[in-house]
Short mmCIF file of C-alpha atoms in Angstrom, two decimals:
data_model
loop_
_atom_site.label_atom_id
_atom_site.label_comp_id
_atom_site.label_asym_id
_atom_site.label_seq_id
_atom_site.Cartn_x
_atom_site.Cartn_y
_atom_site.Cartn_z
CA MET A 16 156.66 -120.93 140.60
CA ASP A 17 154.35 -118.16 141.69
CA TYR A 18 153.84 -115.85 138.73
CA ALA A 19 152.00 -113.27 140.86
CA LEU A 20 155.09 -113.01 143.03
CA ILE A 21 157.39 -112.49 140.05
CA ALA A 22 155.18 -110.24 137.92
CA PRO A 23 155.81 -106.91 139.72
CA TYR A 24 159.56 -107.39 139.44
CA LEU A 25 159.63 -108.78 135.92
CA PRO A 26 160.19 -105.44 134.13
CA ASP A 27 163.14 -104.64 136.41
CA LEU A 28 164.56 -108.16 136.01
CA LEU A 29 164.30 -107.92 132.23
CA SER A 30 165.89 -104.48 132.19
CA GLY A 31 168.65 -105.89 134.42
CA PHE A 32 169.06 -108.78 132.01
CA TRP A 33 169.29 -106.33 129.12
CA ILE A 34 172.04 -104.41 130.94
CA THR A 35 173.89 -107.69 131.56
CA VAL A 36 173.63 -108.50 127.83
CA GLN A 37 174.91 -105.03 126.92
CA LEU A 38 177.76 -105.23 129.42
CA SER A 39 178.72 -108.68 128.10
CA VAL A 40 178.71 -107.65 124.46
CA ILE A 41 180.57 -104.38 125.03
CA THR A 42 183.16 -106.07 127.24
CA LEU A 43 183.82 -108.84 124.71
CA VAL A 44 183.86 -106.51 121.72
CA LEU A 45 186.35 -104.14 123.37
CA ALA A 46 188.52 -106.74 125.11
CA THR A 47 189.10 -108.96 122.07
CA PRO A 48 191.03 -106.52 119.85
CA ILE A 49 192.92 -105.14 122.86
CA ALA A 50 193.86 -108.68 123.89
CA THR A 51 194.98 -109.50 120.33
CA ALA A 52 197.16 -106.40 120.20
CA ILE A 53 198.69 -107.24 123.59
CA ALA A 54 199.36 -110.84 122.50
CA LEU A 55 201.06 -109.75 119.26
CA GLY A 56 203.00 -107.02 121.04
CA ARG A 57 204.32 -109.50 123.57
CA ASP A 58 205.14 -112.14 120.99
CA LEU A 59 206.53 -110.08 118.13
CA GLY A 60 207.01 -106.53 119.40
CA PRO A 61 210.31 -104.92 120.44
CA ARG A 62 211.60 -106.15 123.79
CA PRO A 63 210.81 -103.03 125.91
CA LEU A 64 207.19 -103.08 124.68
CA ALA A 65 206.90 -106.82 125.32
CA ARG A 66 208.23 -106.36 128.86
CA ALA A 67 205.93 -103.43 129.63
CA LEU A 68 202.92 -105.38 128.39
CA ALA A 69 203.92 -108.41 130.46
CA VAL A 70 204.05 -106.27 133.60
CA LEU A 71 200.70 -104.69 132.79
CA VAL A 72 199.00 -108.00 132.06
CA ASN A 73 200.29 -109.57 135.24
CA ALA A 74 199.38 -106.57 137.36
CA VAL A 75 195.76 -106.79 136.23
CA ARG A 76 195.66 -110.58 136.07
CA LEU A 77 196.89 -111.09 139.61
CA LEU A 78 194.36 -108.76 141.25
CA PRO A 79 190.85 -109.82 142.30
CA ALA A 80 188.34 -108.54 139.76
CA LEU A 81 186.33 -106.82 142.48
CA ILE A 82 189.38 -104.85 143.60
CA VAL A 83 189.95 -103.66 140.03
CA LEU A 84 186.30 -102.60 139.77
CA TYR A 85 186.41 -100.80 143.13
CA PHE A 86 189.63 -99.12 142.10
CA VAL A 87 188.07 -97.73 138.93
CA PHE A 88 184.71 -96.82 140.48
CA TYR A 89 185.78 -95.48 143.87
CA GLY A 90 189.43 -94.65 143.15
CA GLY A 91 188.71 -92.88 139.85
CA PRO A 92 186.83 -89.90 141.35
CA GLN A 93 189.72 -89.30 143.79
CA LEU A 94 191.94 -88.87 140.74
CA GLY A 95 189.37 -86.57 139.17
CA LEU A 96 187.84 -89.26 136.95
CA ARG A 97 184.16 -89.21 137.73
CA MET A 98 182.18 -91.68 135.68
CA LYS A 99 178.88 -93.48 135.53
CA PRO A 100 178.73 -96.92 137.19
CA MET A 101 178.24 -98.57 133.80
CA THR A 102 181.37 -96.87 132.41
CA ALA A 103 183.45 -97.75 135.45
CA ALA A 104 182.26 -101.35 135.32
CA THR A 105 183.01 -101.58 131.60
CA ILE A 106 186.55 -100.23 132.03
CA GLY A 107 187.29 -102.62 134.89
CA LEU A 108 185.81 -105.67 133.14
CA VAL A 109 187.53 -104.88 129.84
CA ALA A 110 190.91 -104.49 131.59
CA MET A 111 190.48 -107.83 133.36
CA GLY A 112 189.12 -109.59 130.29
CA ALA A 113 191.79 -108.26 127.94
CA ALA A 114 194.58 -109.32 130.31
CA TYR A 115 193.28 -112.89 130.54
CA MET A 116 192.34 -113.16 126.88
CA SER A 117 195.74 -111.93 125.72
CA GLU A 118 197.21 -115.00 127.39
CA ASP A 119 194.78 -117.32 125.57
CA ILE A 120 195.57 -115.69 122.23
CA ARG A 121 199.31 -115.65 122.87
CA GLY A 122 199.14 -119.36 123.61
CA GLY A 123 197.68 -119.99 120.16
CA PHE A 124 200.35 -117.98 118.39
CA SER A 125 203.26 -119.45 120.32
CA ALA A 126 202.09 -122.93 119.35
CA LEU A 127 202.60 -122.02 115.68
CA ASP A 128 205.67 -123.38 113.94
CA ARG A 129 208.27 -120.57 113.73
CA GLY A 130 208.99 -121.79 110.19
CA GLN A 131 205.62 -120.36 109.14
CA PHE A 132 206.75 -116.88 110.18
CA ALA A 133 210.07 -117.38 108.37
CA ALA A 134 208.35 -118.58 105.19
CA CYS A 135 206.06 -115.54 105.15
CA ARG A 136 208.98 -113.18 105.59
CA ALA A 137 211.15 -114.96 103.03
CA LEU A 138 208.36 -114.63 100.46
CA GLY A 139 208.14 -110.89 101.19
CA LEU A 140 204.54 -111.06 102.44
CA PRO A 141 203.51 -107.90 104.33
CA PHE A 142 202.96 -108.66 108.02
CA GLY A 143 199.26 -107.84 107.98
CA HIS A 144 198.72 -110.13 105.03
CA ALA A 145 200.74 -112.93 106.63
CA LEU A 146 198.75 -112.53 109.83
CA ARG A 147 195.37 -112.57 108.15
CA ARG A 148 195.97 -115.27 105.56
CA VAL A 149 198.61 -117.55 107.05
CA LEU A 150 199.13 -117.16 110.78
CA LEU A 151 195.65 -116.42 112.19
CA PRO A 152 193.91 -119.23 110.30
CA GLN A 153 196.39 -121.68 111.80
CA ALA A 154 196.28 -120.15 115.28
CA LEU A 155 192.47 -119.81 115.43
CA PRO A 156 191.63 -123.48 116.02
CA LEU A 157 194.06 -123.36 118.96
CA ILE A 158 192.73 -120.05 120.28
CA VAL A 159 188.98 -120.66 120.04
CA PRO A 160 188.46 -123.19 122.87
CA PRO A 161 190.32 -121.24 125.61
CA TYR A 162 189.05 -117.93 124.21
CA MET A 163 185.43 -119.02 124.35
CA THR A 164 185.86 -120.43 127.83
CA ARG A 165 187.25 -117.05 128.82
CA ALA A 166 184.33 -115.29 127.12
CA ILE A 167 181.89 -117.34 129.19
CA ILE A 168 183.81 -116.53 132.38
CA MET A 169 183.69 -112.85 131.45
CA VAL A 170 179.94 -112.91 130.83
CA LYS A 171 179.40 -114.46 134.23
CA GLY A 172 181.88 -111.97 135.69
CA THR A 173 179.67 -109.05 134.63
CA SER A 174 177.61 -109.83 137.74
CA LEU A 175 180.39 -108.10 139.70
CA ALA A 176 179.16 -104.85 138.16
CA SER A 177 176.26 -105.05 140.62
CA MET A 178 178.79 -104.26 143.35
CA VAL A 179 179.50 -100.85 141.82
CA SER A 180 175.80 -99.86 141.52
CA VAL A 181 175.11 -101.12 138.03
CA ALA A 182 171.51 -102.29 137.87
CA ASP A 183 172.31 -105.53 136.08
CA LEU A 184 170.55 -108.87 136.37
CA THR A 185 172.32 -109.81 139.61
CA ALA A 186 171.51 -106.44 141.17
CA GLU A 187 167.82 -106.68 140.24
CA ALA A 188 167.53 -110.30 141.38
CA THR A 189 169.10 -109.57 144.78
CA ARG A 190 166.96 -106.47 145.15
CA ALA A 191 163.75 -108.42 144.46
CA SER A 192 164.93 -111.16 146.83
CA SER A 193 165.54 -108.78 149.68
CA ILE A 194 162.15 -107.09 149.24
CA THR A 195 160.14 -110.31 148.95
CA TYR A 196 162.29 -112.60 151.10
CA GLN A 197 162.03 -115.13 148.27
CA PRO A 198 165.62 -115.52 147.10
CA TYR A 199 164.91 -119.05 145.88
CA VAL A 200 162.62 -117.75 143.15
CA PHE A 201 164.57 -114.73 141.99
CA VAL A 202 168.07 -116.14 142.20
CA LEU A 203 166.90 -119.22 140.34
CA LEU A 204 165.35 -117.01 137.67
CA ALA A 205 168.54 -115.01 137.34
CA GLY A 206 170.48 -118.27 137.07
CA VAL A 207 168.26 -119.43 134.21
CA LEU A 208 168.79 -116.16 132.37
CA TYR A 209 172.59 -116.34 132.84
CA LEU A 210 172.46 -119.91 131.62
CA ALA A 211 170.63 -118.80 128.48
CA LEU A 212 173.23 -116.11 127.81
CA SER A 213 176.22 -118.42 128.33
CA GLY A 214 174.41 -121.10 126.33
CA VAL A 215 174.43 -118.81 123.32
CA LEU A 216 178.23 -118.62 123.61
CA VAL A 217 178.55 -122.39 123.89
CA ALA A 218 176.45 -122.82 120.76
CA PHE A 219 178.54 -120.17 119.02
CA GLN A 220 181.75 -121.98 119.99
CA ALA A 221 180.45 -125.25 118.54
CA TRP A 222 179.51 -123.47 115.32
CA VAL A 223 182.91 -121.74 115.01
CA GLU A 224 184.85 -124.93 115.63
CA ARG A 225 182.81 -126.78 113.03
CA HIS A 226 183.30 -123.93 110.56
CA LEU A 227 187.08 -123.87 111.12
CA ARG A 228 187.36 -127.63 110.67
CA LEU A 229 185.51 -127.50 107.38
CA ARG A 230 187.24 -124.45 106.07
CA TYR A 231 190.85 -125.28 106.78
CA ARG A 232 190.84 -129.08 106.92
CA LEU A 233 193.71 -128.93 109.35
CA ALA A 234 195.48 -132.24 109.68
CA ARG A 235 195.82 -132.04 113.42
CA MET B 27 236.40 -106.69 86.26
CA PRO B 28 232.62 -106.93 86.72
CA SER B 29 231.47 -106.97 90.32
CA PRO B 30 230.18 -110.31 91.55
CA PHE B 31 226.44 -111.06 91.41
CA VAL B 32 226.32 -111.89 95.12
CA SER B 33 228.83 -110.60 97.61
CA ALA B 34 228.85 -111.05 101.35
CA SER B 35 231.65 -109.22 103.08
CA ASN B 36 232.88 -109.73 106.58
CA LEU B 37 229.54 -110.86 108.03
CA ARG B 38 229.37 -111.18 111.77
CA LYS B 39 226.47 -112.50 113.80
CA THR B 40 226.30 -113.51 117.43
CA TYR B 41 223.46 -114.89 119.52
CA GLY B 42 224.35 -114.04 123.09
CA ASP B 43 227.71 -115.72 123.70
CA PHE B 44 227.50 -117.86 120.59
CA THR B 45 229.28 -116.59 117.47
CA ALA B 46 227.41 -117.92 114.44
CA LEU B 47 229.27 -115.91 111.81
CA ASP B 48 232.79 -114.75 112.51
CA GLY B 49 233.71 -112.53 109.60
CA VAL B 50 232.37 -114.48 106.62
CA SER B 51 233.03 -113.28 103.09
CA LEU B 52 231.75 -114.99 99.97
CA THR B 53 231.19 -113.97 96.37
CA MET B 54 229.14 -115.66 93.67
CA ASP B 55 228.92 -115.04 89.96
CA ARG B 56 225.62 -115.12 88.14
CA GLY B 57 224.56 -118.70 87.49
CA GLU B 58 227.01 -120.12 89.96
CA VAL B 59 226.01 -122.91 92.35
CA VAL B 60 227.87 -122.81 95.63
CA ALA B 61 227.51 -125.69 98.06
CA VAL B 62 228.14 -124.83 101.70
CA ILE B 63 229.20 -127.80 103.79
CA GLY B 64 230.24 -128.17 107.40
CA ALA B 65 229.17 -129.58 110.74
CA SER B 66 225.83 -128.70 112.34
CA GLY B 67 225.96 -125.45 114.29
CA SER B 68 228.88 -124.12 112.26
CA GLY B 69 226.85 -121.12 111.05
CA LYS B 70 225.84 -122.28 107.57
CA SER B 71 222.12 -121.57 108.00
CA THR B 72 222.83 -118.24 109.64
CA LEU B 73 224.75 -117.20 106.54
CA LEU B 74 221.66 -117.82 104.39
CA ARG B 75 219.40 -116.00 106.85
CA CYS B 76 221.73 -113.00 106.86
CA ILE B 77 221.84 -112.87 103.09
CA ASN B 78 218.08 -112.32 102.80
CA TYR B 79 218.04 -110.32 106.05
CA LEU B 80 215.76 -112.78 107.82
CA ASP B 81 218.34 -112.38 110.58
CA PRO B 82 220.11 -109.03 110.36
CA PRO B 83 223.90 -109.47 110.59
CA ASP B 84 225.58 -107.57 113.43
CA SER B 85 228.03 -106.13 110.93
CA GLY B 86 229.19 -106.66 107.39
CA GLU B 87 227.43 -106.18 104.10
CA VAL B 88 225.48 -108.22 101.58
CA ARG B 89 224.95 -107.18 97.99
CA VAL B 90 222.85 -108.97 95.41
CA ASP B 91 223.20 -107.70 91.86
CA GLY B 92 224.76 -104.52 93.20
CA VAL B 93 221.92 -103.76 95.62
CA ARG B 94 222.80 -103.58 99.27
CA ILE B 95 220.46 -105.78 101.32
CA GLY B 96 218.83 -104.22 104.37
CA PHE B 97 220.54 -100.84 104.14
CA GLY B 98 220.39 -97.67 102.10
CA GLU B 99 223.13 -96.33 99.85
CA GLY B 100 225.26 -93.19 99.93
CA ALA B 101 224.20 -90.81 102.67
CA ARG B 102 221.76 -93.40 104.05
CA ARG B 103 224.28 -96.23 104.10
CA ASP B 104 224.17 -96.63 107.86
CA ARG B 105 220.40 -96.64 108.03
CA VAL B 106 218.39 -99.83 108.06
CA LEU B 107 215.78 -99.68 105.31
CA PRO B 108 212.10 -99.57 106.21
CA GLU B 109 210.51 -103.03 106.47
CA ARG B 110 208.63 -102.43 103.23
CA ASP B 111 211.83 -101.97 101.23
CA ILE B 112 213.48 -104.97 102.85
CA ARG B 113 210.43 -107.05 101.92
CA ARG B 114 210.84 -105.97 98.32
CA GLN B 115 214.48 -107.04 98.38
CA ARG B 116 213.60 -110.37 99.96
CA ALA B 117 211.03 -111.08 97.29
CA GLU B 118 213.94 -111.25 94.80
CA ILE B 119 215.62 -113.98 96.83
CA GLY B 120 213.95 -117.39 97.00
CA MET B 121 214.42 -119.51 100.08
CA VAL B 122 213.85 -123.21 100.61
CA PHE B 123 213.79 -124.52 104.18
CA GLN B 124 214.82 -127.80 105.73
CA HIS B 125 211.27 -128.40 106.98
CA PHE B 126 209.57 -127.05 103.81
CA ASN B 127 207.40 -124.60 105.79
CA LEU B 128 204.50 -124.95 103.39
CA PHE B 129 201.26 -123.34 104.53
CA PRO B 130 199.32 -126.39 105.78
CA HIS B 131 195.86 -124.85 105.39
CA PHE B 132 196.41 -123.97 101.72
CA THR B 133 196.30 -126.29 98.75
CA VAL B 134 199.46 -126.75 96.70
CA LEU B 135 198.24 -124.21 94.16
CA GLN B 136 197.34 -121.64 96.81
CA ASN B 137 200.78 -122.09 98.40
CA LEU B 138 202.33 -121.14 95.07
CA ILE B 139 200.14 -118.21 94.05
CA GLU B 140 199.68 -116.46 97.42
CA ALA B 141 202.89 -114.40 97.37
CA PRO B 142 203.00 -113.64 93.62
CA MET B 143 199.48 -112.20 93.94
CA ALA B 144 200.06 -110.34 97.22
CA VAL B 145 203.62 -109.14 96.60
CA ARG B 146 204.04 -109.04 92.82
CA GLY B 147 200.50 -107.95 92.08
CA LEU B 148 199.83 -110.78 89.62
CA SER B 149 196.23 -111.61 88.79
CA ARG B 150 194.97 -115.00 89.93
CA ALA B 151 194.98 -116.20 86.31
CA GLU B 152 198.56 -115.09 85.70
CA ALA B 153 199.79 -116.55 88.96
CA THR B 154 197.94 -119.81 88.36
CA GLU B 155 199.44 -120.18 84.90
CA ARG B 156 202.93 -119.60 86.28
CA ALA B 157 202.26 -122.02 89.15
CA ARG B 158 201.02 -124.82 86.85
CA ASP B 159 204.09 -124.37 84.71
CA LEU B 160 206.36 -124.74 87.74
CA LEU B 161 204.46 -127.69 89.17
CA ASN B 162 204.95 -129.36 85.81
CA ARG B 163 208.68 -128.66 86.02
CA VAL B 164 209.01 -130.19 89.48
CA GLY B 165 206.97 -133.21 88.38
CA LEU B 166 203.81 -132.46 90.35
CA SER B 167 201.24 -131.68 87.66
CA GLY B 168 197.80 -132.69 88.78
CA ARG B 169 198.51 -132.20 92.49
CA GLU B 170 197.32 -128.57 92.54
CA GLY B 171 194.36 -129.37 94.78
CA ALA B 172 196.24 -131.48 97.32
CA PHE B 173 197.02 -130.24 100.81
CA PRO B 174 200.65 -130.44 102.01
CA ALA B 175 199.79 -133.13 104.57
CA GLU B 176 198.62 -135.37 101.73
CA LEU B 177 202.04 -135.31 100.05
CA SER B 178 205.28 -137.13 100.81
CA GLY B 179 208.23 -135.17 102.18
CA GLY B 180 209.94 -135.17 98.80
CA GLN B 181 206.81 -133.89 97.11
CA GLN B 182 206.38 -131.20 99.77
CA GLN B 183 209.92 -130.00 99.26
CA ARG B 184 209.39 -129.86 95.49
CA VAL B 185 206.26 -127.77 96.11
CA ALA B 186 208.34 -125.50 98.36
CA ILE B 187 210.93 -125.07 95.60
CA ALA B 188 208.15 -124.27 93.12
CA ARG B 189 206.65 -121.80 95.61
CA ALA B 190 209.96 -119.95 95.84
CA LEU B 191 210.42 -120.00 92.05
CA CYS B 192 206.91 -118.65 91.52
CA MET B 193 208.24 -115.28 92.71
CA LYS B 194 210.79 -115.36 89.86
CA PRO B 195 213.74 -114.84 92.22
CA ARG B 196 217.20 -113.97 90.97
CA LEU B 197 218.96 -115.95 93.67
CA MET B 198 217.91 -119.13 95.43
CA LEU B 199 218.94 -120.06 98.95
CA PHE B 200 218.56 -123.69 100.04
CA ASP B 201 218.84 -124.45 103.75
CA GLU B 202 219.53 -128.18 104.04
CA PRO B 203 216.71 -128.99 101.63
CA THR B 204 217.08 -132.76 101.89
CA SER B 205 218.04 -133.17 105.55
CA ALA B 206 214.49 -133.82 106.76
CA LEU B 207 213.72 -136.35 104.02
CA ASP B 208 213.71 -140.13 104.09
CA PRO B 209 216.75 -141.34 102.15
CA GLU B 210 214.70 -142.71 99.26
CA LEU B 211 213.09 -139.26 98.71
CA VAL B 212 216.32 -137.27 98.55
CA GLY B 213 216.95 -138.08 94.88
CA GLU B 214 213.78 -136.47 93.51
CA VAL B 215 214.57 -133.16 95.25
CA ILE B 216 218.20 -133.22 94.16
CA ALA B 217 217.05 -133.86 90.57
CA VAL B 218 214.87 -130.74 90.64
CA MET B 219 217.74 -128.68 92.08
CA ARG B 220 220.10 -130.03 89.45
CA SER B 221 217.80 -129.05 86.60
CA LEU B 222 217.42 -125.61 88.14
CA ALA B 223 221.21 -125.28 88.22
CA GLU B 224 221.41 -126.34 84.58
CA GLU B 225 218.97 -123.58 83.67
CA GLY B 226 221.43 -121.07 85.08
CA MET B 227 219.86 -120.19 88.44
CA THR B 228 222.29 -118.73 90.95
CA MET B 229 222.08 -121.02 93.97
CA LEU B 230 223.59 -121.05 97.44
CA VAL B 231 222.98 -124.47 98.92
CA VAL B 232 223.67 -125.53 102.49
CA THR B 233 223.80 -129.30 102.28
CA HIS B 234 225.06 -132.57 103.65
CA GLU B 235 224.63 -134.23 100.25
CA MET B 236 228.22 -134.67 99.13
CA ASP B 237 227.09 -136.12 95.78
CA PHE B 238 225.21 -132.95 95.00
CA ALA B 239 228.18 -130.84 96.06
CA ALA B 240 230.55 -132.92 93.94
CA GLN B 241 228.43 -133.18 90.81
CA THR B 242 226.35 -130.00 90.63
CA ALA B 243 228.11 -127.26 92.54
CA SER B 244 230.56 -125.02 90.75
CA ARG B 245 232.21 -124.31 94.05
CA VAL B 246 232.24 -125.76 97.56
CA ALA B 247 232.74 -123.71 100.70
CA PHE B 248 233.62 -125.48 103.94
CA PHE B 249 232.34 -123.85 107.10
CA ASP B 250 233.79 -124.33 110.53
CA ALA B 251 233.00 -122.44 113.73
CA GLY B 252 231.48 -119.45 111.98
CA LYS B 253 234.16 -119.14 109.32
CA ILE B 254 234.71 -120.32 105.77
CA VAL B 255 238.01 -122.12 106.15
CA GLU B 256 238.30 -123.48 102.64
CA THR B 257 236.66 -122.83 99.32
CA GLY B 258 237.29 -124.03 95.81
CA ALA B 259 236.22 -126.37 93.04
CA PRO B 260 234.37 -129.44 94.32
CA ALA B 261 237.07 -131.82 93.15
CA GLN B 262 239.67 -129.87 95.02
CA VAL B 263 237.81 -129.29 98.31
CA LEU B 264 236.17 -132.71 98.50
CA ARG B 265 238.97 -134.91 97.17
CA ASN B 266 242.06 -133.00 98.12
CA PRO B 267 241.19 -130.75 101.07
CA GLN B 268 244.01 -128.54 102.29
CA HIS B 269 242.75 -127.47 105.69
CA PRO B 270 242.99 -130.02 108.53
CA ARG B 271 239.41 -129.14 109.65
CA THR B 272 238.07 -129.95 106.19
CA GLN B 273 240.01 -133.18 106.14
CA ALA B 274 238.63 -134.21 109.52
CA PHE B 275 235.05 -133.31 108.55
CA LEU B 276 235.17 -135.21 105.27
CA GLN B 277 236.65 -138.23 106.96
CA ARG B 278 233.79 -138.26 109.48
CA ILE B 279 231.26 -137.99 106.64
CA LEU B 280 232.90 -140.80 104.64
CA ARG B 281 232.99 -143.06 107.67
CA SER B 282 229.28 -142.56 108.31
CA HIS B 283 228.34 -143.41 104.69
#
């Protein structure tokens, strides 16, 4: 690989990578609690709330991610919501991510034995306590694999932000490619950086699964 | 005349088109052991779940030691209590399930002390002392560190009984406590329940164990299609049933034994 070719674009590529990292972290950090709340609301909330959440989740889940991003970025200003590309991208990606993730989390909870809920209630345990100490620890080993897969998909999905003028890794790599006519080099470089980022998540998943196995000794 | 310790009056509960409880009334004195028998799906379990408000009845009233379960008194008698107050009421009523429902990721000891610490505010030391005492009573001393999956069904059910007792309940509800057990493990659970009855615990037991009903219960109630159709002393209901439904049920049971 020709370093002299890459060098002039390296600062921009690294800054793009940094934006991709930020977008990934923010999206995951915001989507996870929202997804958990949606999952619990749908599973245990009053029926009207559960229905409304189901409609919302499906509305977002069934649309192409790019359409959601365009809607926020281009549609927002028409409704008087002018925002920076990064903000628009974050809102769109969080909405998509939370909708998908809520399904992964809900799957984990619905696999739990209903008797566990009944036992917690019969003992008079407050719901928050039951959730934290009894239900989540049992649901987590079921949630982690699909959740982490989703997290990886979301990280890769941040590249869509480049379509709404966010100067992320994909945007910088395509820009350098179109200036130099050397897409092979820059797209490959971007791929390696995405691989590194997703690789961190894969390693994290392995660590979490090991930790859960040791901690709870689940006989599954 | 003193009011009964437990009174359920005119309980109704439907699930869609299915009527689980069709105007059920039942009273129990302190220390009484009432065995509820009847075919599957006749509403026996629903009765238990309505008594501790795990399933709110559609109408009717439950009182335990004078306290109305799930609702306020006086001016607030039509208002459902806040969840926090219902939890407090439930903590006074122990419940044992057909499938034990132990927490699989906790050790036996942790299963016992979790609720006393979280709900009753006991220190770990106090709760542990109480738990060891109870494990001793149910014949499981030394198994504190075991996980539920490492125990037999009979042992798990004895842990579940100890877990309920660890809250020092005033009433115990048993929902078919031996139905999920291998036949050779039924005896050890029945023995624990019998000793609990002898100590004066008020117990409402949904069961298919006719021996337990005959020998330990002070009263037997026969359930059919959401109603109690016959109730009385075990000898009377089991040996000399008056209602044709009871006669038919007991004959089926005898034939299958």
